[in-house]
Amino acid sequence: MLILPIRTGLLRAGSDLAKEILSKVTLERSDIVVVSSKAIATVEGAAMNLSEITPSPEAISDAKRCNQDPRFTECILREMKRMNGFVTSTSPFVLLTSLKPEGMKTGRILCPNAGMDLSNTDMGFAIGWPKDPVTSAEKLRATLHVPVIISDSCSRPSRLGVTAFALACTGIDPLQSEVGKSDLFGKKMLVTVEAIADQLATAANAVMGNAAQCIPAAVIRDHGVPFSNFCGWVDGIEEGVDMFASRYAPSKGATRSDTGKT
C-alpha cells in the first residue's frame, strides 16, 4: 500500500479544495482520497469567530472546570447540541462529548470538545467538523471520481497520542465483518469487525500530520479495498454491546433527555 501526501497552500474560506488536490496529484481510478475534516470545514466557511461569541452560564461553568476560554466552550456546547450530544466528563482543556449527528444510523461518536479545535485556524477562531460531512464527501467524489474518506484526529482510552478516525466516507464500505469466518486454527470469529475506513484514515494521518505540515489530504494507492456504493456516516457501536458504555454516561447533573440523547 502506498500513501501519498497532498501538500497544498494555506486553505481559506471559499478555496476550491478539489481543484487544489487535482493540481497536486494525478489520481488513478483505484485510488482512495482521505481528506481532513478541518480542511473541509475551513473552505466551507465553518470557522467561528470567538469575538462574536457570548458565553452562556453553562459555558462559563464548564470552562472553569476544564480551564478553557468560555467563548470556546460555548462553541463546543453549540456544536454538541447541534449533533444531539451530551457531556460525559471533563478534564484539563477538554469536554468529552458523546454525539449522534443527524443521519448517523448506529451508535454514537465519542470525542473531545464535540470536534471543535483552536489549532489550524486563524487566531481568535475555532474550527470544527463540516456541517454535513456526508454531502461534503459526495461533492468531492463527484469531482475527484474516486472514493473519499473524511477524517479527523482522535484520542484513545488510556493511550497517549493521537491517531485518526473516519467521520464519513463514500465509495467504500467503512466496516468489514469477520463474524463467522475461521481464524488460523479453525475457530469461528464471534465479534470481530474490521474498521476499514478508520484504519485508512489513521494510515493517511501518519503523513498528513496535525501541525503545520499543510497536508490536508492523502492518496491511498494499491490498497486492495473493494469499492462500493456506500455513502454516509461511519457507524458506531450500540450501547448495549459497547464495552466502554458505562464509562461514558452523561456527566453528573446532565440527563440524556435534556442533552439531545436519541
PDB file of C-alpha atoms in Angstrom:
ATOM      1  CA  MET A   1       0.000   0.000   0.000  1.00  0.00           C
ATOM      2  CA  LEU A   2       1.246   3.479  -0.893  1.00  0.00           C
ATOM      3  CA  ILE A   3       0.279   6.628   0.995  1.00  0.00           C
ATOM      4  CA  LEU A   4       0.956   9.817  -0.950  1.00  0.00           C
ATOM      5  CA  PRO A   5       0.714  13.186   0.846  1.00  0.00           C
ATOM      6  CA  ILE A   6      -1.039  16.048  -0.941  1.00  0.00           C
ATOM      7  CA  ARG A   7       0.600  19.308   0.109  1.00  0.00           C
ATOM      8  CA  THR A   8      -1.368  22.470  -0.663  1.00  0.00           C
ATOM      9  CA  GLY A   9      -1.129  26.132   0.086  1.00  0.00           C
ATOM     10  CA  LEU A  10      -2.892  27.614   3.104  1.00  0.00           C
ATOM     11  CA  LEU A  11      -6.609  26.997   2.664  1.00  0.00           C
ATOM     12  CA  ARG A  12      -9.178  29.728   3.248  1.00  0.00           C
ATOM     13  CA  ALA A  13     -12.951  30.001   3.208  1.00  0.00           C
ATOM     14  CA  GLY A  14     -14.018  29.670  -0.412  1.00  0.00           C
ATOM     15  CA  SER A  15     -10.899  27.782  -1.552  1.00  0.00           C
ATOM     16  CA  ASP A  16     -11.620  25.076  -4.126  1.00  0.00           C
ATOM     17  CA  LEU A  17     -10.307  22.029  -2.290  1.00  0.00           C
ATOM     18  CA  ALA A  18     -10.967  19.572  -5.111  1.00  0.00           C
ATOM     19  CA  LYS A  19      -9.106  21.838  -7.542  1.00  0.00           C
ATOM     20  CA  GLU A  20      -6.203  22.135  -5.091  1.00  0.00           C
ATOM     21  CA  ILE A  21      -5.993  18.343  -4.814  1.00  0.00           C
ATOM     22  CA  LEU A  22      -6.145  17.757  -8.561  1.00  0.00           C
ATOM     23  CA  SER A  23      -3.440  20.372  -9.154  1.00  0.00           C
ATOM     24  CA  LYS A  24      -1.041  18.429  -6.911  1.00  0.00           C
ATOM     25  CA  VAL A  25      -1.621  14.803  -7.909  1.00  0.00           C
ATOM     26  CA  THR A  26      -2.765  12.693 -10.845  1.00  0.00           C
ATOM     27  CA  LEU A  27      -5.320  10.322  -9.411  1.00  0.00           C
ATOM     28  CA  GLU A  28      -5.716   6.739 -10.577  1.00  0.00           C
ATOM     29  CA  ARG A  29      -9.123   5.070 -10.792  1.00  0.00           C
ATOM     30  CA  SER A  30      -8.335   2.697  -7.927  1.00  0.00           C
ATOM     31  CA  ASP A  31      -7.168   5.430  -5.522  1.00  0.00           C
ATOM     32  CA  ILE A  32      -8.858   6.463  -2.293  1.00  0.00           C
ATOM     33  CA  VAL A  33      -8.503  10.052  -1.069  1.00  0.00           C
ATOM     34  CA  VAL A  34      -8.531  10.832   2.653  1.00  0.00           C
ATOM     35  CA  VAL A  35      -9.308  14.471   3.473  1.00  0.00           C
ATOM     36  CA  SER A  36      -9.066  16.311   6.784  1.00  0.00           C
ATOM     37  CA  SER A  37     -12.433  17.337   8.194  1.00  0.00           C
ATOM     38  CA  LYS A  38     -10.876  20.607   9.365  1.00  0.00           C
ATOM     39  CA  ALA A  39      -9.705  21.404   5.833  1.00  0.00           C
ATOM     40  CA  ILE A  40     -13.221  20.897   4.504  1.00  0.00           C
ATOM     41  CA  ALA A  41     -14.771  22.927   7.319  1.00  0.00           C
ATOM     42  CA  THR A  42     -12.288  25.715   6.584  1.00  0.00           C
ATOM     43  CA  VAL A  43     -13.075  26.006   2.877  1.00  0.00           C
ATOM     44  CA  GLU A  44     -16.801  25.749   3.639  1.00  0.00           C
ATOM     45  CA  GLY A  45     -16.536  28.768   5.946  1.00  0.00           C
ATOM     46  CA  ALA A  46     -17.458  26.913   9.137  1.00  0.00           C
ATOM     47  CA  ALA A  47     -14.901  28.630  11.402  1.00  0.00           C
ATOM     48  CA  MET A  48     -16.396  30.508  14.373  1.00  0.00           C
ATOM     49  CA  ASN A  49     -15.152  33.982  15.336  1.00  0.00           C
ATOM     50  CA  LEU A  50     -14.703  33.960  19.111  1.00  0.00           C
ATOM     51  CA  SER A  51     -15.123  37.741  19.287  1.00  0.00           C
ATOM     52  CA  GLU A  52     -18.732  37.236  18.176  1.00  0.00           C
ATOM     53  CA  ILE A  53     -19.485  34.567  20.799  1.00  0.00           C
ATOM     54  CA  THR A  54     -21.266  35.375  24.078  1.00  0.00           C
ATOM     55  CA  PRO A  55     -20.776  32.543  26.578  1.00  0.00           C
ATOM     56  CA  SER A  56     -23.850  31.140  28.303  1.00  0.00           C
ATOM     57  CA  PRO A  57     -23.861  30.475  32.070  1.00  0.00           C
ATOM     58  CA  GLU A  58     -23.435  26.776  31.239  1.00  0.00           C
ATOM     59  CA  ALA A  59     -20.357  27.535  29.128  1.00  0.00           C
ATOM     60  CA  ILE A  60     -18.853  29.732  31.837  1.00  0.00           C
ATOM     61  CA  SER A  61     -19.325  26.970  34.414  1.00  0.00           C
ATOM     62  CA  ASP A  62     -17.875  24.252  32.176  1.00  0.00           C
ATOM     63  CA  ALA A  63     -14.967  26.494  31.154  1.00  0.00           C
ATOM     64  CA  LYS A  64     -13.933  26.925  34.782  1.00  0.00           C
ATOM     65  CA  ARG A  65     -13.920  23.160  35.299  1.00  0.00           C
ATOM     66  CA  CYS A  66     -11.671  22.418  32.325  1.00  0.00           C
ATOM     67  CA  ASN A  67      -9.624  25.635  32.089  1.00  0.00           C
ATOM     68  CA  GLN A  68     -10.959  26.780  28.708  1.00  0.00           C
ATOM     69  CA  ASP A  69     -11.811  30.147  27.211  1.00  0.00           C
ATOM     70  CA  PRO A  70     -15.575  30.395  27.920  1.00  0.00           C
ATOM     71  CA  ARG A  71     -16.171  31.525  24.346  1.00  0.00           C
ATOM     72  CA  PHE A  72     -14.551  28.344  23.041  1.00  0.00           C
ATOM     73  CA  THR A  73     -16.591  26.292  25.493  1.00  0.00           C
ATOM     74  CA  GLU A  74     -19.728  27.965  24.147  1.00  0.00           C
ATOM     75  CA  CYS A  75     -18.721  26.920  20.615  1.00  0.00           C
ATOM     76  CA  ILE A  76     -18.304  23.351  21.867  1.00  0.00           C
ATOM     77  CA  LEU A  77     -21.718  23.306  23.521  1.00  0.00           C
ATOM     78  CA  ARG A  78     -23.417  24.686  20.411  1.00  0.00           C
ATOM     79  CA  GLU A  79     -21.828  22.034  18.212  1.00  0.00           C
ATOM     80  CA  MET A  80     -22.613  19.346  20.772  1.00  0.00           C
ATOM     81  CA  LYS A  81     -26.294  20.273  20.879  1.00  0.00           C
ATOM     82  CA  ARG A  82     -26.457  20.585  17.094  1.00  0.00           C
ATOM     83  CA  MET A  83     -25.296  16.968  16.910  1.00  0.00           C
ATOM     84  CA  ASN A  84     -27.672  15.679  19.604  1.00  0.00           C
ATOM     85  CA  GLY A  85     -24.879  15.277  22.122  1.00  0.00           C
ATOM     86  CA  PHE A  86     -24.116  15.401  25.817  1.00  0.00           C
ATOM     87  CA  VAL A  87     -21.044  15.925  28.004  1.00  0.00           C
ATOM     88  CA  THR A  88     -19.752  12.705  29.554  1.00  0.00           C
ATOM     89  CA  SER A  89     -16.864  14.133  31.588  1.00  0.00           C
ATOM     90  CA  THR A  90     -14.366  16.968  31.844  1.00  0.00           C
ATOM     91  CA  SER A  91     -10.584  17.064  32.145  1.00  0.00           C
ATOM     92  CA  PRO A  92      -7.955  19.789  31.633  1.00  0.00           C
ATOM     93  CA  PHE A  93      -8.784  21.616  28.376  1.00  0.00           C
ATOM     94  CA  VAL A  94     -11.368  19.004  27.342  1.00  0.00           C
ATOM     95  CA  LEU A  95     -15.108  18.408  27.463  1.00  0.00           C
ATOM     96  CA  LEU A  96     -15.552  14.772  26.487  1.00  0.00           C
ATOM     97  CA  THR A  97     -18.738  14.582  24.429  1.00  0.00           C
ATOM     98  CA  SER A  98     -20.949  11.863  23.002  1.00  0.00           C
ATOM     99  CA  LEU A  99     -22.588  12.819  19.696  1.00  0.00           C
ATOM    100  CA  LYS A 100     -25.351  11.450  17.466  1.00  0.00           C
ATOM    101  CA  PRO A 101     -25.202  13.543  14.263  1.00  0.00           C
ATOM    102  CA  GLU A 102     -28.257  13.674  12.031  1.00  0.00           C
ATOM    103  CA  GLY A 103     -28.085  10.766   9.594  1.00  0.00           C
ATOM    104  CA  MET A 104     -25.834   8.553  11.714  1.00  0.00           C
ATOM    105  CA  LYS A 105     -27.704   5.251  11.870  1.00  0.00           C
ATOM    106  CA  THR A 106     -25.952   3.228  14.562  1.00  0.00           C
ATOM    107  CA  GLY A 107     -24.160   4.169  17.756  1.00  0.00           C
ATOM    108  CA  ARG A 108     -22.615   7.493  18.699  1.00  0.00           C
ATOM    109  CA  ILE A 109     -19.293   9.338  18.350  1.00  0.00           C
ATOM    110  CA  LEU A 110     -17.238   9.864  21.498  1.00  0.00           C
ATOM    111  CA  CYS A 111     -14.858  12.770  21.001  1.00  0.00           C
ATOM    112  CA  PRO A 112     -13.204  15.684  22.795  1.00  0.00           C
ATOM    113  CA  ASN A 113     -14.834  19.106  22.526  1.00  0.00           C
ATOM    114  CA  ALA A 114     -17.528  17.989  20.047  1.00  0.00           C
ATOM    115  CA  GLY A 115     -14.879  18.045  17.315  1.00  0.00           C
ATOM    116  CA  MET A 116     -14.040  21.723  17.907  1.00  0.00           C
ATOM    117  CA  ASP A 117     -10.434  22.917  17.828  1.00  0.00           C
ATOM    118  CA  LEU A 118      -8.417  26.106  18.189  1.00  0.00           C
ATOM    119  CA  SER A 119      -5.489  24.821  16.121  1.00  0.00           C
ATOM    120  CA  ASN A 120      -5.134  25.034  12.340  1.00  0.00           C
ATOM    121  CA  THR A 121      -7.354  28.071  12.101  1.00  0.00           C
ATOM    122  CA  ASP A 122      -6.745  31.815  12.473  1.00  0.00           C
ATOM    123  CA  MET A 123      -6.073  33.346  15.886  1.00  0.00           C
ATOM    124  CA  GLY A 124      -9.343  34.152  17.594  1.00  0.00           C
ATOM    125  CA  PHE A 125     -11.285  31.496  15.692  1.00  0.00           C
ATOM    126  CA  ALA A 126     -12.446  27.950  16.421  1.00  0.00           C
ATOM    127  CA  ILE A 127     -12.999  25.256  13.801  1.00  0.00           C
ATOM    128  CA  GLY A 128     -14.993  22.042  13.948  1.00  0.00           C
ATOM    129  CA  TRP A 129     -16.355  19.496  11.510  1.00  0.00           C
ATOM    130  CA  PRO A 130     -18.155  20.284   8.259  1.00  0.00           C
ATOM    131  CA  LYS A 131     -21.856  20.868   8.863  1.00  0.00           C
ATOM    132  CA  ASP A 132     -22.669  17.835   6.696  1.00  0.00           C
ATOM    133  CA  PRO A 133     -19.613  15.598   6.141  1.00  0.00           C
ATOM    134  CA  VAL A 134     -21.604  13.144   4.017  1.00  0.00           C
ATOM    135  CA  THR A 135     -22.581  15.818   1.495  1.00  0.00           C
ATOM    136  CA  SER A 136     -19.018  17.169   1.577  1.00  0.00           C
ATOM    137  CA  ALA A 137     -17.671  13.701   0.743  1.00  0.00           C
ATOM    138  CA  GLU A 138     -20.196  13.287  -2.081  1.00  0.00           C
ATOM    139  CA  LYS A 139     -19.228  16.625  -3.628  1.00  0.00           C
ATOM    140  CA  LEU A 140     -15.528  15.804  -3.518  1.00  0.00           C
ATOM    141  CA  ARG A 141     -16.086  12.381  -5.049  1.00  0.00           C
ATOM    142  CA  ALA A 142     -18.140  13.914  -7.868  1.00  0.00           C
ATOM    143  CA  THR A 143     -15.084  15.952  -8.875  1.00  0.00           C
ATOM    144  CA  LEU A 144     -12.255  13.579  -7.941  1.00  0.00           C
ATOM    145  CA  HIS A 145     -14.025  10.445  -9.278  1.00  0.00           C
ATOM    146  CA  VAL A 146     -12.551   8.232  -6.542  1.00  0.00           C
ATOM    147  CA  PRO A 147     -13.791   7.177  -3.085  1.00  0.00           C
ATOM    148  CA  VAL A 148     -13.380   9.788  -0.351  1.00  0.00           C
ATOM    149  CA  ILE A 149     -12.909   9.452   3.410  1.00  0.00           C
ATOM    150  CA  ILE A 150     -13.436  12.453   5.703  1.00  0.00           C
ATOM    151  CA  SER A 151     -11.116  12.080   8.703  1.00  0.00           C
ATOM    152  CA  ASP A 152     -10.293  13.735  11.995  1.00  0.00           C
ATOM    153  CA  SER A 153      -7.678  13.125  14.654  1.00  0.00           C
ATOM    154  CA  CYS A 154      -8.740  11.314  17.821  1.00  0.00           C
ATOM    155  CA  SER A 155      -7.538  10.031  21.165  1.00  0.00           C
ATOM    156  CA  ARG A 156      -7.964   6.510  22.562  1.00  0.00           C
ATOM    157  CA  PRO A 157      -8.850   5.466  26.107  1.00  0.00           C
ATOM    158  CA  SER A 158      -5.756   5.113  28.320  1.00  0.00           C
ATOM    159  CA  ARG A 159      -3.344   5.633  25.406  1.00  0.00           C
ATOM    160  CA  LEU A 160      -1.029   8.607  24.911  1.00  0.00           C
ATOM    161  CA  GLY A 161      -1.012  10.252  21.491  1.00  0.00           C
ATOM    162  CA  VAL A 162      -3.458  10.814  18.658  1.00  0.00           C
ATOM    163  CA  THR A 163      -4.469   8.669  15.715  1.00  0.00           C
ATOM    164  CA  ALA A 164      -7.375   9.316  13.344  1.00  0.00           C
ATOM    165  CA  PHE A 165     -10.836   8.059  12.523  1.00  0.00           C
ATOM    166  CA  ALA A 166     -13.309   8.350   9.671  1.00  0.00           C
ATOM    167  CA  LEU A 167     -16.335  10.585  10.132  1.00  0.00           C
ATOM    168  CA  ALA A 168     -17.932   9.735   6.808  1.00  0.00           C
ATOM    169  CA  CYS A 169     -16.998   8.124   3.538  1.00  0.00           C
ATOM    170  CA  THR A 170     -18.295   7.413   0.085  1.00  0.00           C
ATOM    171  CA  GLY A 171     -17.304   4.701  -2.372  1.00  0.00           C
ATOM    172  CA  ILE A 172     -16.112   2.043   0.090  1.00  0.00           C
ATOM    173  CA  ASP A 173     -17.727   0.045   2.878  1.00  0.00           C
ATOM    174  CA  PRO A 174     -16.320   1.514   6.106  1.00  0.00           C
ATOM    175  CA  LEU A 175     -16.716  -1.729   8.048  1.00  0.00           C
ATOM    176  CA  GLN A 176     -15.957  -5.346   7.165  1.00  0.00           C
ATOM    177  CA  SER A 177     -17.429  -8.097   9.329  1.00  0.00           C
ATOM    178  CA  GLU A 178     -15.269 -11.129  10.060  1.00  0.00           C
ATOM    179  CA  VAL A 179     -18.012 -12.819  12.080  1.00  0.00           C
ATOM    180  CA  GLY A 180     -18.399 -16.468  11.099  1.00  0.00           C
ATOM    181  CA  LYS A 181     -15.020 -16.674   9.392  1.00  0.00           C
ATOM    182  CA  SER A 182     -12.312 -19.011  10.674  1.00  0.00           C
ATOM    183  CA  ASP A 183      -9.097 -17.903  12.338  1.00  0.00           C
ATOM    184  CA  LEU A 184      -5.686 -19.540  11.820  1.00  0.00           C
ATOM    185  CA  PHE A 185      -6.724 -22.524  13.925  1.00  0.00           C
ATOM    186  CA  GLY A 186     -10.208 -23.027  12.508  1.00  0.00           C
ATOM    187  CA  LYS A 187     -12.076 -21.291  15.330  1.00  0.00           C
ATOM    188  CA  LYS A 188     -15.055 -19.164  14.281  1.00  0.00           C
ATOM    189  CA  MET A 189     -14.791 -15.409  14.756  1.00  0.00           C
ATOM    190  CA  LEU A 190     -17.613 -14.219  17.019  1.00  0.00           C
ATOM    191  CA  VAL A 191     -17.492 -10.419  17.172  1.00  0.00           C
ATOM    192  CA  THR A 192     -14.631  -9.053  15.042  1.00  0.00           C
ATOM    193  CA  VAL A 193     -15.480  -6.243  12.620  1.00  0.00           C
ATOM    194  CA  GLU A 194     -12.603  -4.598  10.750  1.00  0.00           C
ATOM    195  CA  ALA A 195     -12.766  -0.797  10.906  1.00  0.00           C
ATOM    196  CA  ILE A 196     -11.572  -0.331   7.321  1.00  0.00           C
ATOM    197  CA  ALA A 197     -12.278   3.399   6.993  1.00  0.00           C
ATOM    198  CA  ASP A 198     -10.758   4.162  10.406  1.00  0.00           C
ATOM    199  CA  GLN A 199      -7.634   2.168   9.562  1.00  0.00           C
ATOM    200  CA  LEU A 200      -7.207   4.009   6.262  1.00  0.00           C
ATOM    201  CA  ALA A 201      -7.796   7.355   7.979  1.00  0.00           C
ATOM    202  CA  THR A 202      -5.084   6.548  10.520  1.00  0.00           C
ATOM    203  CA  ALA A 203      -2.664   5.431   7.809  1.00  0.00           C
ATOM    204  CA  ALA A 204      -3.232   8.684   5.922  1.00  0.00           C
ATOM    205  CA  ASN A 205      -2.860  10.742   9.095  1.00  0.00           C
ATOM    206  CA  ALA A 206       0.661   9.375   9.504  1.00  0.00           C
ATOM    207  CA  VAL A 207       1.716  11.538   6.546  1.00  0.00           C
ATOM    208  CA  MET A 208      -0.858  14.337   6.900  1.00  0.00           C
ATOM    209  CA  GLY A 209       0.116  15.235  10.469  1.00  0.00           C
ATOM    210  CA  ASN A 210      -1.685  17.599  12.828  1.00  0.00           C
ATOM    211  CA  ALA A 211       0.540  20.685  12.949  1.00  0.00           C
ATOM    212  CA  ALA A 212       1.991  22.970  10.247  1.00  0.00           C
ATOM    213  CA  GLN A 213       2.550  20.341   7.545  1.00  0.00           C
ATOM    214  CA  CYS A 214      -0.055  21.894   5.205  1.00  0.00           C
ATOM    215  CA  ILE A 215      -1.047  18.401   4.026  1.00  0.00           C
ATOM    216  CA  PRO A 216      -4.864  18.364   4.213  1.00  0.00           C
ATOM    217  CA  ALA A 217      -5.265  15.178   2.180  1.00  0.00           C
ATOM    218  CA  ALA A 218      -3.536  11.980   1.155  1.00  0.00           C
ATOM    219  CA  VAL A 219      -3.934   9.383  -1.579  1.00  0.00           C
ATOM    220  CA  ILE A 220      -4.089   5.705  -0.648  1.00  0.00           C
ATOM    221  CA  ARG A 221      -2.984   3.520  -3.549  1.00  0.00           C
ATOM    222  CA  ASP A 222      -2.533  -0.241  -4.078  1.00  0.00           C
ATOM    223  CA  HIS A 223      -4.742  -0.925  -1.070  1.00  0.00           C
ATOM    224  CA  GLY A 224      -6.872  -3.909  -2.116  1.00  0.00           C
ATOM    225  CA  VAL A 225     -10.053  -2.429  -0.631  1.00  0.00           C
ATOM    226  CA  PRO A 226     -13.138  -3.147  -2.782  1.00  0.00           C
ATOM    227  CA  PHE A 227     -15.275  -0.208  -3.858  1.00  0.00           C
ATOM    228  CA  SER A 228     -18.993   0.004  -3.104  1.00  0.00           C
ATOM    229  CA  ASN A 229     -21.994   2.326  -3.327  1.00  0.00           C
ATOM    230  CA  PHE A 230     -21.826   3.233   0.358  1.00  0.00           C
ATOM    231  CA  CYS A 231     -22.187   6.913   1.252  1.00  0.00           C
ATOM    232  CA  GLY A 232     -22.775   8.055   4.816  1.00  0.00           C
ATOM    233  CA  TRP A 233     -21.560   8.492   8.354  1.00  0.00           C
ATOM    234  CA  VAL A 234     -19.398   5.664   9.623  1.00  0.00           C
ATOM    235  CA  ASP A 235     -21.481   3.697  12.116  1.00  0.00           C
ATOM    236  CA  GLY A 236     -20.588   3.402  15.768  1.00  0.00           C
ATOM    237  CA  ILE A 237     -21.499   0.624  18.179  1.00  0.00           C
ATOM    238  CA  GLU A 238     -24.796   0.242  20.002  1.00  0.00           C
ATOM    239  CA  GLU A 239     -24.670   0.989  23.723  1.00  0.00           C
ATOM    240  CA  GLY A 240     -25.856  -2.488  24.695  1.00  0.00           C
ATOM    241  CA  VAL A 241     -22.743  -4.132  23.243  1.00  0.00           C
ATOM    242  CA  ASP A 242     -20.255  -1.302  23.862  1.00  0.00           C
ATOM    243  CA  MET A 243     -17.744  -2.450  26.490  1.00  0.00           C
ATOM    244  CA  PHE A 244     -16.935   1.182  27.325  1.00  0.00           C
ATOM    245  CA  ALA A 245     -20.531   2.451  27.582  1.00  0.00           C
ATOM    246  CA  SER A 246     -20.663   2.537  31.382  1.00  0.00           C
ATOM    247  CA  ARG A 247     -17.558   4.725  31.454  1.00  0.00           C
ATOM    248  CA  TYR A 248     -19.096   7.415  29.287  1.00  0.00           C
ATOM    249  CA  ALA A 249     -22.560   8.134  30.654  1.00  0.00           C
ATOM    250  CA  PRO A 250     -23.682  11.795  30.861  1.00  0.00           C
ATOM    251  CA  SER A 251     -21.752  13.813  33.427  1.00  0.00           C
ATOM    252  CA  LYS A 252     -23.245  14.476  36.845  1.00  0.00           C
ATOM    253  CA  GLY A 253     -26.233  16.807  36.679  1.00  0.00           C
ATOM    254  CA  ALA A 254     -26.964  16.140  32.998  1.00  0.00           C
ATOM    255  CA  THR A 255     -29.617  13.792  31.656  1.00  0.00           C
ATOM    256  CA  ARG A 256     -29.801  12.132  28.299  1.00  0.00           C
ATOM    257  CA  SER A 257     -33.170  13.689  27.532  1.00  0.00           C
ATOM    258  CA  ASP A 258     -32.077  17.291  28.120  1.00  0.00           C
ATOM    259  CA  THR A 259     -28.798  16.914  26.234  1.00  0.00           C
ATOM    260  CA  GLY A 260     -30.144  15.524  22.994  1.00  0.00           C
ATOM    261  CA  LYS A 261     -29.841  11.771  23.519  1.00  0.00           C
ATOM    262  CA  THR A 262     -31.774   9.992  20.778  1.00  0.00           C
TER     263      THR A 262
END
